[in-house]
Coordinates of C-alpha atoms and ligand atoms in Angstrom, one line a residue:
X12 CA 28.8 81.4 -21.2
X13 CA 26.8 78.8 -19.5
X14 CA 25.2 80.4 -16.5
X15 CA 25.5 78.6 -13.2
X16 CA 22.1 77.2 -13.4
X17 CA 20.6 74.0 -11.9
X18 CA 19.1 71.6 -14.3
X19 CA 15.4 71.2 -13.8
X20 CA 15.0 68.1 -15.9
X21 CA 17.3 65.1 -16.4
X22 CA 17.6 63.0 -19.5
X23 CA 19.9 60.1 -20.5
X24 CA 20.6 61.9 -23.8
X25 CA 19.9 65.2 -25.4
X26 CA 19.9 65.3 -29.2
X27 CA 20.3 68.7 -30.9
X28 CA 18.5 68.9 -34.2
X29 CA 15.4 67.1 -35.6
X30 CA 16.5 66.6 -39.2
X31 CA 17.2 63.2 -40.7
X32 CA 20.1 62.6 -38.2
X33 CA 18.3 63.7 -35.1
X34 CA 15.1 61.8 -35.8
X35 CA 16.9 58.5 -36.3
X36 CA 19.2 59.1 -33.3
X37 CA 16.1 59.6 -31.2
X38 CA 14.5 56.4 -32.5
X39 CA 17.7 54.3 -31.8
X40 CA 18.2 55.7 -28.3
X41 CA 14.6 55.0 -27.5
X42 CA 15.0 51.4 -28.6
X43 CA 17.8 51.2 -26.0
X44 CA 15.3 52.4 -23.4
X45 CA 16.9 55.8 -22.9
X46 CA 15.0 58.9 -21.8
X47 CA 15.7 61.4 -24.6
X48 CA 14.9 65.0 -25.4
X49 CA 15.5 66.5 -28.8
X50 CA 15.7 70.2 -29.3
X51 CA 15.0 71.7 -32.7
X52 CA 15.4 75.4 -33.5
X53 CA 13.0 75.2 -36.4
X54 CA 9.3 75.2 -36.1
X55 CA 9.0 71.7 -37.5
X56 CA 11.0 68.5 -38.1
X57 CA 13.1 68.1 -41.2
X58 CA 16.3 70.1 -40.8
X59 CA 17.7 71.0 -44.2
X60 CA 14.4 70.1 -45.8
X61 CA 12.5 72.3 -43.3
X62 CA 14.5 75.4 -44.0
X63 CA 15.5 75.2 -47.7
X64 CA 12.1 75.9 -49.3
X65 CA 13.4 78.0 -52.2
X66 CA 11.9 77.5 -55.6
X67 CA 13.4 74.4 -57.2
X68 CA 14.9 73.0 -54.0
X69 CA 15.5 69.3 -54.7
X70 CA 17.9 66.6 -53.5
X71 CA 20.5 65.7 -56.1
X72 CA 20.9 62.1 -54.8
X73 CA 18.2 59.8 -56.0
X74 CA 15.2 59.4 -53.7
X75 CA 15.6 55.7 -53.6
X76 CA 19.1 56.2 -52.3
X77 CA 18.5 59.2 -50.2
X78 CA 16.1 57.5 -47.8
X79 CA 16.4 55.6 -44.5
X80 CA 17.3 51.9 -44.8
X81 CA 16.8 51.0 -41.1
X82 CA 13.2 50.0 -41.5
X83 CA 12.4 47.4 -44.3
X84 CA 8.7 48.2 -43.9
X85 CA 9.2 51.9 -44.4
X86 CA 11.4 51.5 -47.4
X87 CA 9.0 49.1 -49.0
X88 CA 5.8 51.1 -48.2
X89 CA 6.9 54.6 -49.0
X90 CA 6.3 55.6 -52.6
X91 CA 8.6 58.1 -54.2
X92 CA 7.2 60.1 -57.1
X93 CA 10.4 61.4 -58.7
X94 CA 13.9 60.3 -59.4
X95 CA 15.2 63.3 -57.5
X96 CA 12.9 64.2 -54.7
X97 CA 11.7 67.8 -54.3
X98 CA 11.9 69.6 -51.0
X99 CA 8.1 69.2 -50.3
X100 CA 8.2 65.5 -51.0
X101 CA 11.2 65.1 -48.7
X102 CA 9.6 67.0 -45.9
X103 CA 6.4 64.9 -46.3
X104 CA 8.6 61.8 -46.0
X105 CA 10.4 63.1 -42.9
X106 CA 7.1 64.1 -41.3
X107 CA 5.8 60.6 -42.0
X108 CA 8.8 59.1 -40.3
X109 CA 8.3 61.3 -37.3
X110 CA 4.7 60.1 -37.0
X111 CA 5.2 56.5 -38.0
X112 CA 7.8 56.0 -35.2
X113 CA 5.9 58.3 -32.8
X114 CA 8.9 60.6 -32.4
X115 CA 7.3 63.9 -31.9
X116 CA 6.5 63.5 -28.2
X117 CA 10.2 63.8 -27.3
X118 CA 11.0 66.7 -29.6
X119 CA 10.8 70.3 -28.4
X120 CA 10.4 72.5 -31.5
X121 CA 11.3 76.2 -31.9
X122 CA 13.9 75.7 -29.2
X123 CA 17.6 76.3 -29.8
X124 CA 20.4 74.9 -27.7
X125 CA 22.4 77.9 -26.7
X126 CA 25.0 76.5 -24.5
X127 CA 26.3 73.2 -23.0
X128 CA 28.7 72.6 -20.2
X129 CA 30.2 69.3 -19.1
X130 CA 29.9 68.9 -15.3
X131 CA 32.9 66.8 -14.5
X132 CA 31.8 65.8 -11.0
X133 CA 28.6 64.3 -12.3
X134 CA 29.9 63.3 -15.8
X135 CA 26.8 64.9 -17.3
X136 CA 26.1 67.7 -19.7
X137 CA 24.2 70.8 -18.5
X138 CA 22.3 72.2 -21.4
X139 CA 20.7 75.6 -21.7
X140 CA 18.1 76.5 -24.4
X141 CA 16.5 79.6 -25.7
X142 CA 13.8 80.4 -28.3
X143 CA 14.8 79.2 -31.8
X144 CA 14.2 80.9 -35.1
X145 CA 11.2 78.7 -35.8
X146 CA 9.5 79.3 -32.5
X147 CA 6.8 81.5 -34.1
X148 CA 5.8 78.7 -36.5
X149 CA 5.2 76.1 -33.9
X150 CA 1.5 75.4 -33.4
X151 CA -0.1 76.9 -30.3
X152 CA -0.8 73.6 -28.7
X153 CA 2.9 72.8 -28.3
X154 CA 3.4 74.6 -25.0
X155 CA 7.1 73.8 -24.6
X156 CA 8.2 75.5 -27.8
X157 CA 10.8 78.1 -27.4
X158 CA 11.3 77.4 -23.8
X159 CA 14.3 78.8 -21.9
X160 CA 15.3 76.0 -19.7
X161 CA 18.3 74.1 -18.3
X162 CA 18.4 70.4 -18.4
X163 CA 21.0 67.7 -17.9
X164 CA 21.9 64.6 -19.8
X165 CA 24.6 62.0 -19.7
X166 CA 25.1 62.2 -23.5
X167 CA 24.9 65.2 -25.8
X168 CA 24.5 64.4 -29.4
X169 CA 24.9 67.1 -32.0
X170 CA 22.8 66.3 -35.0
X171 CA 23.0 69.8 -36.2
X172 CA 23.7 69.2 -39.9
X173 CA 26.7 70.1 -42.1
X174 CA 24.9 72.8 -44.1
X175 CA 22.6 74.5 -41.7
X176 CA 24.4 77.7 -40.4
X177 CA 23.6 80.2 -43.2
X178 CA 26.2 82.5 -44.5
X179 CA 25.2 86.0 -45.8
X180 CA 27.3 87.8 -48.3
X181 CA 29.9 89.9 -46.6
X182 CA 28.8 93.1 -48.3
X183 CA 28.0 96.5 -46.9
X184 CA 24.4 97.8 -46.7
X185 CA 22.3 94.7 -46.8
X186 CA 20.1 96.0 -44.0
X187 CA 19.4 99.2 -46.0
X188 CA 17.8 97.4 -48.9
X189 CA 14.1 98.4 -49.1
X190 CA 12.9 95.4 -51.2
X191 CA 12.4 91.8 -50.3
X192 CA 15.6 89.9 -49.3
X193 CA 15.6 86.1 -48.7
X194 CA 18.4 83.6 -48.1
X195 CA 17.7 80.3 -49.8
X196 CA 18.4 78.5 -46.6
X197 CA 15.8 80.4 -44.6
X198 CA 13.1 80.7 -47.2
X199 CA 9.7 82.1 -46.1
X200 CA 7.1 79.4 -45.5
X201 CA 4.4 81.2 -47.4
X202 CA 6.7 81.4 -50.5
X203 CA 7.7 84.4 -52.5
X204 CA 5.8 85.6 -55.6
X205 CA 8.3 87.1 -58.1
X206 CA 5.6 87.8 -60.7
X207 CA 6.4 91.1 -62.5
X208 CA 9.4 91.8 -60.3
X209 CA 13.0 92.6 -60.9
X210 CA 15.0 90.0 -59.0
X211 CA 18.7 89.6 -58.2
X212 CA 20.3 86.2 -57.2
X213 CA 23.7 86.4 -55.6
X214 CA 25.5 83.0 -55.7
X215 CA 25.8 80.2 -58.2
X216 CA 26.3 77.1 -56.0
X217 CA 23.7 74.3 -55.9
X218 CA 21.0 76.5 -54.4
X219 CA 21.5 79.3 -56.9
X220 CA 21.7 76.9 -59.8
X221 CA 18.4 75.2 -58.7
X222 CA 16.4 78.4 -58.1
X223 CA 17.7 80.5 -61.0
X224 CA 15.8 78.7 -63.9
X225 CA 12.5 78.8 -61.9
X226 CA 12.8 82.4 -60.7
X227 CA 13.6 83.4 -64.3
X228 CA 10.3 81.9 -65.5
X229 CA 8.4 84.0 -62.9
X230 CA 10.2 87.3 -62.6
X231 CA 9.9 90.3 -65.0
X232 CA 13.7 90.3 -65.1
X233 CA 16.4 88.3 -63.3
X234 CA 20.1 89.3 -62.8
X235 CA 22.5 86.7 -61.6
X236 CA 25.6 87.9 -59.6
X237 CA 28.3 85.3 -60.0
X238 CA 31.6 85.3 -58.2
X239 CA 32.8 81.8 -59.2
X240 CA 31.3 79.8 -61.9
X241 CA 30.5 76.2 -60.9
X242 CA 30.3 72.9 -62.9
X243 CA 26.8 71.7 -63.4
X244 CA 25.3 68.8 -65.2
X245 CA 21.7 68.0 -66.2
X246 CA 19.7 66.1 -63.6
X247 CA 17.3 64.6 -66.2
X248 CA 14.8 64.3 -63.4
X249 CA 11.8 62.1 -64.2
X250 CA 8.7 60.7 -62.6
X251 CA 9.4 57.3 -61.0
X252 CA 7.2 54.7 -62.5
X253 CA 5.9 51.8 -60.4
X254 CA 7.9 49.2 -62.3
X255 CA 11.3 51.0 -61.5
X256 CA 10.3 51.3 -57.9
X257 CA 9.2 47.6 -57.7
X258 CA 12.5 46.5 -59.2
X259 CA 14.6 48.5 -56.8
X260 CA 12.5 47.5 -53.8
X261 CA 13.0 43.8 -54.7
X262 CA 16.7 44.2 -54.4
X263 CA 16.9 46.8 -51.7
X264 CA 18.9 44.8 -49.1
X265 CA 21.7 44.1 -51.6
X266 CA 21.5 47.6 -52.9
X267 CA 21.8 49.2 -49.5
X268 CA 24.7 46.9 -48.6
X269 CA 26.5 48.0 -51.8
X270 CA 25.8 51.6 -50.9
X271 CA 27.3 51.1 -47.4
X272 CA 30.4 49.5 -48.8
X273 CA 30.9 52.0 -51.6
X274 CA 33.1 55.1 -51.6
X275 CA 30.3 57.7 -52.0
X276 CA 27.4 56.0 -50.4
X277 CA 25.9 55.2 -53.7
X278 CA 26.6 52.0 -55.6
X279 CA 28.6 52.8 -58.7
X280 CA 30.7 50.7 -61.0
X281 CA 34.3 51.4 -60.0
X282 CA 36.6 52.6 -62.6
X283 CA 39.7 50.6 -63.5
X284 CA 41.5 53.0 -65.9
X285 CA 43.2 56.4 -65.8
X286 CA 41.5 59.1 -67.9
X287 CA 44.9 59.7 -69.4
X288 CA 45.1 56.1 -70.7
X289 CA 41.8 56.4 -72.5
X290 CA 41.6 57.6 -76.2
X291 CA 39.8 61.0 -76.6
X292 CA 36.9 59.3 -78.3
X293 CA 36.4 56.8 -75.6
X294 CA 36.6 59.5 -72.9
X295 CA 34.1 61.6 -74.8
X296 CA 31.7 58.6 -75.0
X297 CA 32.0 57.8 -71.3
X298 CA 31.5 61.4 -70.2
X299 CA 28.6 61.7 -72.5
X300 CA 27.0 58.6 -71.1
X301 CA 27.2 60.1 -67.6
X302 CA 25.9 63.4 -68.8
X303 CA 22.9 61.7 -70.4
X304 CA 22.2 59.6 -67.2
X305 CA 22.1 62.7 -65.0
X306 CA 24.1 61.5 -62.0
X307 CA 26.0 63.7 -59.6
X308 CA 29.0 61.5 -59.2
X309 CA 29.1 59.7 -62.6
X310 CA 31.8 61.9 -64.2
X311 CA 33.9 62.1 -61.1
X312 CA 34.2 58.3 -60.9
X313 CA 34.4 57.7 -64.7
X314 CA 38.1 57.1 -64.3
X315 CA 40.4 56.3 -61.4
X316 CA 42.2 59.7 -61.3
X317 CA 39.6 62.4 -61.9
X318 CA 39.8 63.6 -58.3
X319 CA 43.6 63.1 -57.9
X320 CA 45.3 64.2 -61.0
X321 CA 44.8 67.7 -62.6
X322 CA 45.5 66.5 -66.1
X323 CA 42.9 63.7 -65.8
X324 CA 40.5 66.1 -64.2
X325 CA 40.9 68.6 -67.0
X326 CA 39.6 66.1 -69.5
X327 CA 36.3 66.0 -67.6
X328 CA 36.3 69.7 -66.9
X329 CA 36.8 70.5 -70.6
X330 CA 33.9 68.2 -71.5
X331 CA 31.6 70.2 -69.3
X332 CA 33.0 73.5 -70.6
X333 CA 32.3 72.4 -74.1
X334 CA 28.7 71.6 -73.1
X335 CA 28.4 75.1 -71.7
X336 CA 29.6 76.6 -75.0
X337 CA 27.2 74.4 -76.9
X338 CA 24.2 75.4 -74.8
X339 CA 24.8 79.1 -74.1
X340 CA 24.2 81.2 -77.2
X341 CA 26.4 84.3 -76.3
X342 CA 30.1 83.3 -76.3
X343 CA 31.0 85.9 -73.7
X344 CA 28.3 84.6 -71.3
X345 CA 29.4 81.1 -72.0
X346 CA 33.0 82.0 -71.1
X347 CA 31.9 83.7 -67.9
X348 CA 29.9 80.6 -66.9
X349 CA 32.8 78.3 -67.6
X350 CA 34.8 77.4 -64.5
X351 CA 38.6 77.5 -65.0
X352 CA 39.8 78.2 -61.5
X353 CA 39.2 74.8 -59.9
X354 CA 39.1 71.2 -60.9
X355 CA 35.7 69.7 -61.4
X356 CA 34.4 68.0 -58.2
X357 CA 36.6 70.0 -55.9
X358 CA 33.8 72.4 -55.3
X359 CA 30.6 70.5 -54.9
X360 CA 29.3 69.8 -58.4
X361 CA 25.7 70.6 -59.2
X362 CA 22.8 68.9 -61.0
X363 CA 20.4 71.3 -62.7
X364 CA 17.3 71.5 -64.7
X365 CA 17.8 74.0 -67.6
X366 CA 20.4 76.1 -65.8
X367 CA 22.7 77.1 -68.6
X368 CA 19.9 77.5 -71.1
X369 CA 18.3 80.1 -68.8
X370 CA 21.0 82.5 -69.9
X371 CA 19.6 82.4 -73.4
X372 CA 16.5 84.3 -72.2
X373 CA 16.2 88.0 -73.0
X374 CA 15.0 88.7 -69.5
X375 CA 18.1 87.1 -67.7
X376 CA 21.4 88.8 -67.3
X377 CA 24.7 87.7 -65.8
X378 CA 27.0 90.0 -63.8
X379 CA 30.5 88.6 -63.5
X380 CA 31.7 89.7 -60.1
X381 CA 35.3 88.9 -61.0
X382 CA 35.2 91.7 -63.4
X383 CA 33.1 94.1 -61.4
X384 CA 32.7 93.1 -57.7
X385 CA 29.8 94.1 -55.5
X386 CA 30.7 97.4 -53.7
X387 CA 27.5 97.7 -51.6
X388 CA 23.9 97.0 -51.3
X389 CA 21.9 100.2 -51.6
X390 CA 18.3 100.9 -50.6
X391 CA 17.3 100.3 -54.2
X392 CA 19.6 97.4 -55.2
X393 CA 23.2 96.4 -55.8
X394 CA 26.1 98.7 -56.7
X395 CA 29.0 96.9 -58.4
X396 CA 32.4 98.6 -59.3
X397 CA 31.0 99.8 -62.6
X398 CA 27.2 100.0 -62.4
X399 CA 24.1 100.4 -60.1
X400 CA 21.4 97.8 -60.5
X401 CA 17.8 98.3 -59.1
X402 CA 15.8 95.4 -57.8
X403 CA 12.5 94.6 -56.1
X404 CA 13.9 91.4 -54.5
X405 CA 17.4 90.0 -53.7
X406 CA 17.9 86.3 -53.3
X407 CA 20.9 85.3 -51.3
X408 CA 22.1 81.9 -52.5
X409 CA 25.4 82.5 -50.6
X410 CA 25.6 79.2 -48.8
X411 CA 26.6 78.1 -45.4
X412 CA 29.3 78.1 -42.7
X413 CA 29.7 74.4 -43.5
X414 CA 30.4 71.5 -41.1
X415 CA 31.6 73.5 -38.2
X416 CA 29.2 76.6 -38.2
X417 CA 26.2 74.9 -36.5
X418 CA 28.4 73.1 -33.9
X419 CA 30.2 76.3 -33.0
X420 CA 27.1 78.3 -32.8
X421 CA 26.5 76.5 -29.5
X422 CA 28.7 77.6 -26.6
X423 CA 30.0 74.1 -25.8
X424 CA 32.4 73.8 -22.8
X425 CA 34.2 70.6 -22.0
X426 CA 36.6 69.5 -19.2
X427 CA 38.1 72.4 -17.3
X428 CA 35.6 74.8 -18.9
X429 CA 37.5 74.7 -22.3
X430 CA 35.3 76.0 -25.1
X431 CA 35.0 74.1 -28.3
X432 CA 35.4 77.4 -30.2
X433 CA 38.8 77.9 -28.6
X434 CA 39.8 74.3 -29.2
X435 CA 38.9 74.5 -32.8
X436 CA 40.2 78.0 -33.4
X437 CA 42.9 76.6 -35.8
X438 CA 40.4 74.1 -37.4
X439 CA 38.3 71.2 -36.2
X440 CA 40.0 68.4 -34.3
X441 CA 38.1 65.2 -33.9
X442 CA 38.6 61.5 -33.5
X443 CA 36.7 59.8 -36.4
X444 CA 34.6 62.9 -36.9
X445 CA 32.5 61.6 -34.0
X446 CA 34.1 62.9 -30.9
X447 CA 36.6 65.5 -29.7
X448 CA 39.1 65.1 -26.8
X449 CA 38.3 66.9 -23.6
X450 CA 34.5 66.8 -24.4
X451 CA 33.4 63.5 -22.9
X452 CA 30.1 62.0 -23.9
X453 CA 29.7 64.5 -26.7
X454 CA 29.0 62.9 -30.1
X455 CA 28.8 64.7 -33.5
X456 CA 26.7 63.0 -36.3
X457 CA 28.5 63.5 -39.6
X458 CA 31.0 65.8 -37.9
X459 CA 34.2 67.3 -39.5
X460 CA 36.7 64.5 -40.2
X461 CA 34.0 62.1 -41.3
X462 CA 33.0 61.4 -45.0
X463 CA 29.6 63.2 -44.5
X464 CA 29.3 65.8 -47.3
X465 CA 31.4 63.7 -49.7
X466 CA 28.8 61.0 -49.6
X467 CA 25.2 60.3 -49.8
X468 CA 24.3 61.9 -46.4
X469 CA 21.7 59.2 -45.6
X470 CA 24.3 56.5 -45.6
X471 CA 26.7 58.5 -43.5
X472 CA 24.0 59.6 -41.0
X473 CA 22.7 56.0 -40.5
X474 CA 26.3 54.7 -40.0
X475 CA 27.1 57.4 -37.4
X476 CA 23.7 57.1 -35.6
X477 CA 24.1 53.3 -35.3
X478 CA 27.7 53.5 -34.2
X479 CA 26.8 56.1 -31.5
X480 CA 23.8 54.0 -30.3
X481 CA 26.0 50.9 -30.1
X482 CA 28.6 52.8 -28.2
X483 CA 26.0 54.2 -25.7
X484 CA 24.7 50.6 -25.2
X485 CA 28.2 49.3 -24.6
X486 CA 28.8 52.0 -22.0
X487 CA 25.5 51.5 -20.2
X488 CA 25.9 47.7 -20.1
X489 CA 29.2 48.1 -18.3
X490 CA 28.2 51.0 -16.1
X491 CA 30.8 53.3 -17.7
X492 CA 30.1 57.0 -17.0
X493 CA 32.1 58.7 -19.7
X494 CA 33.9 58.2 -22.9
X495 CA 36.5 60.7 -24.2
X496 CA 38.9 60.3 -27.1
X497 CA 42.6 60.4 -26.2
X498 CA 44.6 63.4 -27.5
X499 CA 46.9 60.9 -29.2
X500 CA 44.1 59.1 -31.1
X501 CA 42.7 62.5 -32.1
X502 CA 46.0 63.8 -33.3
X503 CA 46.5 60.7 -35.4
X504 CA 43.0 60.9 -36.9
X505 CA 43.4 64.6 -37.7
X506 CA 46.7 63.8 -39.4
X507 CA 45.2 60.9 -41.3
X508 CA 42.3 63.1 -42.6
X509 CA 44.9 65.7 -43.8
X510 CA 47.1 63.1 -45.5
X511 CA 44.2 61.5 -47.3
X512 CA 42.8 64.9 -48.2
X513 CA 46.2 66.1 -49.5
X514 CA 46.3 63.1 -51.8
X515 CA 43.3 64.5 -53.6
X516 CA 42.7 67.7 -55.6
X517 CA 40.2 69.1 -52.9
X518 CA 42.8 71.3 -51.3
X519 CA 43.4 73.1 -54.6
X520 CA 40.0 74.8 -54.5
X521 CA 38.6 77.7 -52.5
X522 CA 35.6 75.7 -51.5
X523 CA 33.4 75.3 -48.5
X524 CA 34.9 71.8 -48.2
X525 CA 38.0 73.7 -47.3
X526 CA 36.3 76.3 -45.1
X527 CA 37.4 78.9 -47.7
X528 CA 34.0 80.5 -48.2
X529 CA 33.9 82.0 -44.8
X530 CA 36.3 84.9 -44.2
X531 CA 38.8 84.1 -41.4
X532 CA 37.8 80.4 -41.2
X533 CA 40.9 78.2 -40.9
X534 CA 41.7 76.3 -44.1
X535 CA 41.5 72.5 -43.8
X536 CA 40.0 69.7 -45.7
X537 CA 36.8 69.4 -43.5
X538 CA 35.4 66.0 -44.6
X539 CA 37.3 62.7 -44.6
X540 CA 38.1 61.8 -48.2
X541 CA 38.8 58.1 -47.6
X542 CA 35.3 56.9 -48.7
X543 CA 32.4 55.7 -46.6
X544 CA 33.1 51.9 -47.0
X545 CA 36.7 52.2 -45.7
X546 CA 35.6 54.7 -43.0
X547 CA 32.9 52.3 -41.8
X548 CA 35.5 49.6 -41.3
X549 CA 37.8 51.9 -39.4
X550 CA 34.9 52.9 -37.1
X551 CA 33.9 49.2 -36.6
X552 CA 37.4 48.2 -35.8
X553 CA 37.6 50.9 -33.1
X554 CA 34.3 49.6 -31.6
X555 CA 35.4 45.9 -31.9
X556 CA 38.5 46.8 -29.8
X557 CA 36.4 48.1 -27.0
X558 CA 36.6 51.7 -28.3
X559 CA 40.3 51.8 -28.9
X560 CA 41.6 55.4 -28.8
X561 CA 38.9 56.4 -26.2
X562 CA 39.4 56.7 -22.5
X563 CA 36.5 55.1 -20.6
X564 CA 35.8 56.2 -17.0
X565 CA 33.5 54.6 -14.5
Ligands
N01_608 O1 26.1 77.3 -51.3 P1 27.5 77.4 -52.0 P2 24.7 76.6 -51.8 N1 29.5 87.8 -53.0 O2 28.5 77.7 -50.9 C1 28.5 82.8 -53.7 C2 24.2 71.5 -50.6 N2 23.0 71.7 -51.4 O3 23.7 76.9 -50.8 O4 32.1 80.3 -55.0 C3 29.2 87.1 -54.1 O5 27.7 76.2 -52.8 C4 29.6 81.8 -53.8 O6 30.7 82.3 -54.6 P3 32.2 81.6 -54.4 C5 25.3 71.1 -51.5 O7 26.2 70.3 -50.8 C6 22.5 70.6 -52.0 O8 24.5 76.8 -53.2 O9 32.4 81.6 -52.9 N3 29.0 85.8 -54.1 C7 28.8 80.7 -54.4 O10 28.6 80.9 -55.8 C8 25.9 72.5 -51.7 O11 27.2 72.5 -52.2 C9 21.4 70.8 -52.8 O12 33.0 82.6 -55.1 C10 29.0 85.1 -53.0 C11 27.5 80.8 -53.7 O13 27.4 82.1 -53.2 C12 25.8 73.1 -50.4 O14 24.5 72.7 -50.0 C13 20.8 72.0 -53.0 C14 29.3 85.8 -51.8 C15 27.3 79.9 -52.6 O15 27.4 78.6 -53.0 C16 25.8 74.6 -50.4 O16 25.1 75.1 -51.6 C17 21.4 73.1 -52.4 C18 29.6 87.1 -51.8 N4 29.9 87.8 -50.7 C19 22.4 72.9 -51.6 N5 29.3 84.9 -50.8 C20 20.9 69.6 -53.5 O17 20.8 68.5 -53.0 C21 29.0 83.7 -51.3 N6 28.9 83.8 -52.7 C22 20.7 69.8 -54.9

């Protein structure tokens, strides 16, 4: 509950989160002349790239795509070293952006927004903070870090990220384990030395698949606990040579435009043919080309129907399963690693560096939890239905309460004191993934019901930030105190997101896209599957019609 406190500082806007979204939001709002405060729970800027410091953490969208486009000088001057940027390089880039645009002076680190209440009489948000998880890491000269304070703002903008609320495995006894235990999404800043140690990794999503090969190289022995095998393709990461960068930088404006107009936020040649109309040899060649290129989306857009027709999808899935059989020496291990329960792409696919080959090592073992589930964590290790395994360290690569977890971790109360948690109890309800009825002047950057995680996040972040900034400018120019989507517009958008989602294969998988990884979470297609280009047009049309579907109040 928001206590009945009086705000002791007043802002035009409060932004929650200082990751890629929050930093750009601050920059845009400042350009409009707004007085802004950003709260960040972490001890530094960077969001995802501040927290996810596990060995091998790397973005699987190319660095020259996964970078801001709003500043031509920035995109021309920054030099990327690798095709796929590592976490340290991304964090350096984000810190550079914070310094370059002088953003830090408006950011309060180590401070979590705990609650926010809309004061209807004043048309303002009253926001209460508490010390954040990163408070201890903030340097001593930042006196405001971790402050418990109450402030007010006309606009509240949640830039809290889609994959930031970590999810632990729902198993008994974790707190009893006497060794080291680390979640990939909250990795210790000082790193973890696995030399000579017996290590367990639970989880084989993108984080597990990235850290497993590297931990295997260091540890005395590694055991991977896999509940659901995932599809992974090789990243073929390489150093970026100056000539490649020069060539891309020369065509950046066009390239960025194509990214914005595309379906996935990355320019790709659009397919024209069904996988089922292609001869097996032709399909094999096409899938192989994409496999060799090392792109995340290549196979998924190789044909028109990979993500909408199970038979078409199975041609791509079988191509990857054949690769797994080719790489992994032990046929039983290969079979256990081969996904058969979901179409490729319906759980987020992974890019790896040597993942499957890691299982050929003598010092790596795979435990198939579908055969022998985890019963409990013991002081010494992990007990499954048929064995007890002892470890020095357990790595939890168990993912996130995606898309809604971070938003609902804040006690947000709108008109009439309605809580967002209650409103979304049956699943998130938004208009355009940006706003939710009954919560005026609240914006969500890459919120549920927008393309977000089904796209290059940078493209989606920039689009939302710019749309929100334009909206704020529109309201201020006209002296409009509040903006709130109508229930009708919201209902229509929620239905549209569902219809488009149901047209695809996404609902067939128990994925975090569906909320299925968190026990008790309502099942719904959380992101909008219509593509970023189409979605951008929809958002622009709403704005062009003076924010059609929203109620504006003076
Ligand atoms: O999390 P995940 P992640 N017992 O949810 C398993 C982005 N990302 O952190 O599938 C046993 O994908 C779970 O099993 P199951 C990217 O969007 C990007 O890896 O639920 N196992 C699954 O195997 C990604 O998709 C990058 O049956 C349990 C794993 O843990 C998203 O973040 C890098 C369990 C969780 O996989 C999330 O990735 C990293 C339990 N109780 C992340 N609970 C790049 O850019 C969960 N699991 C490369």
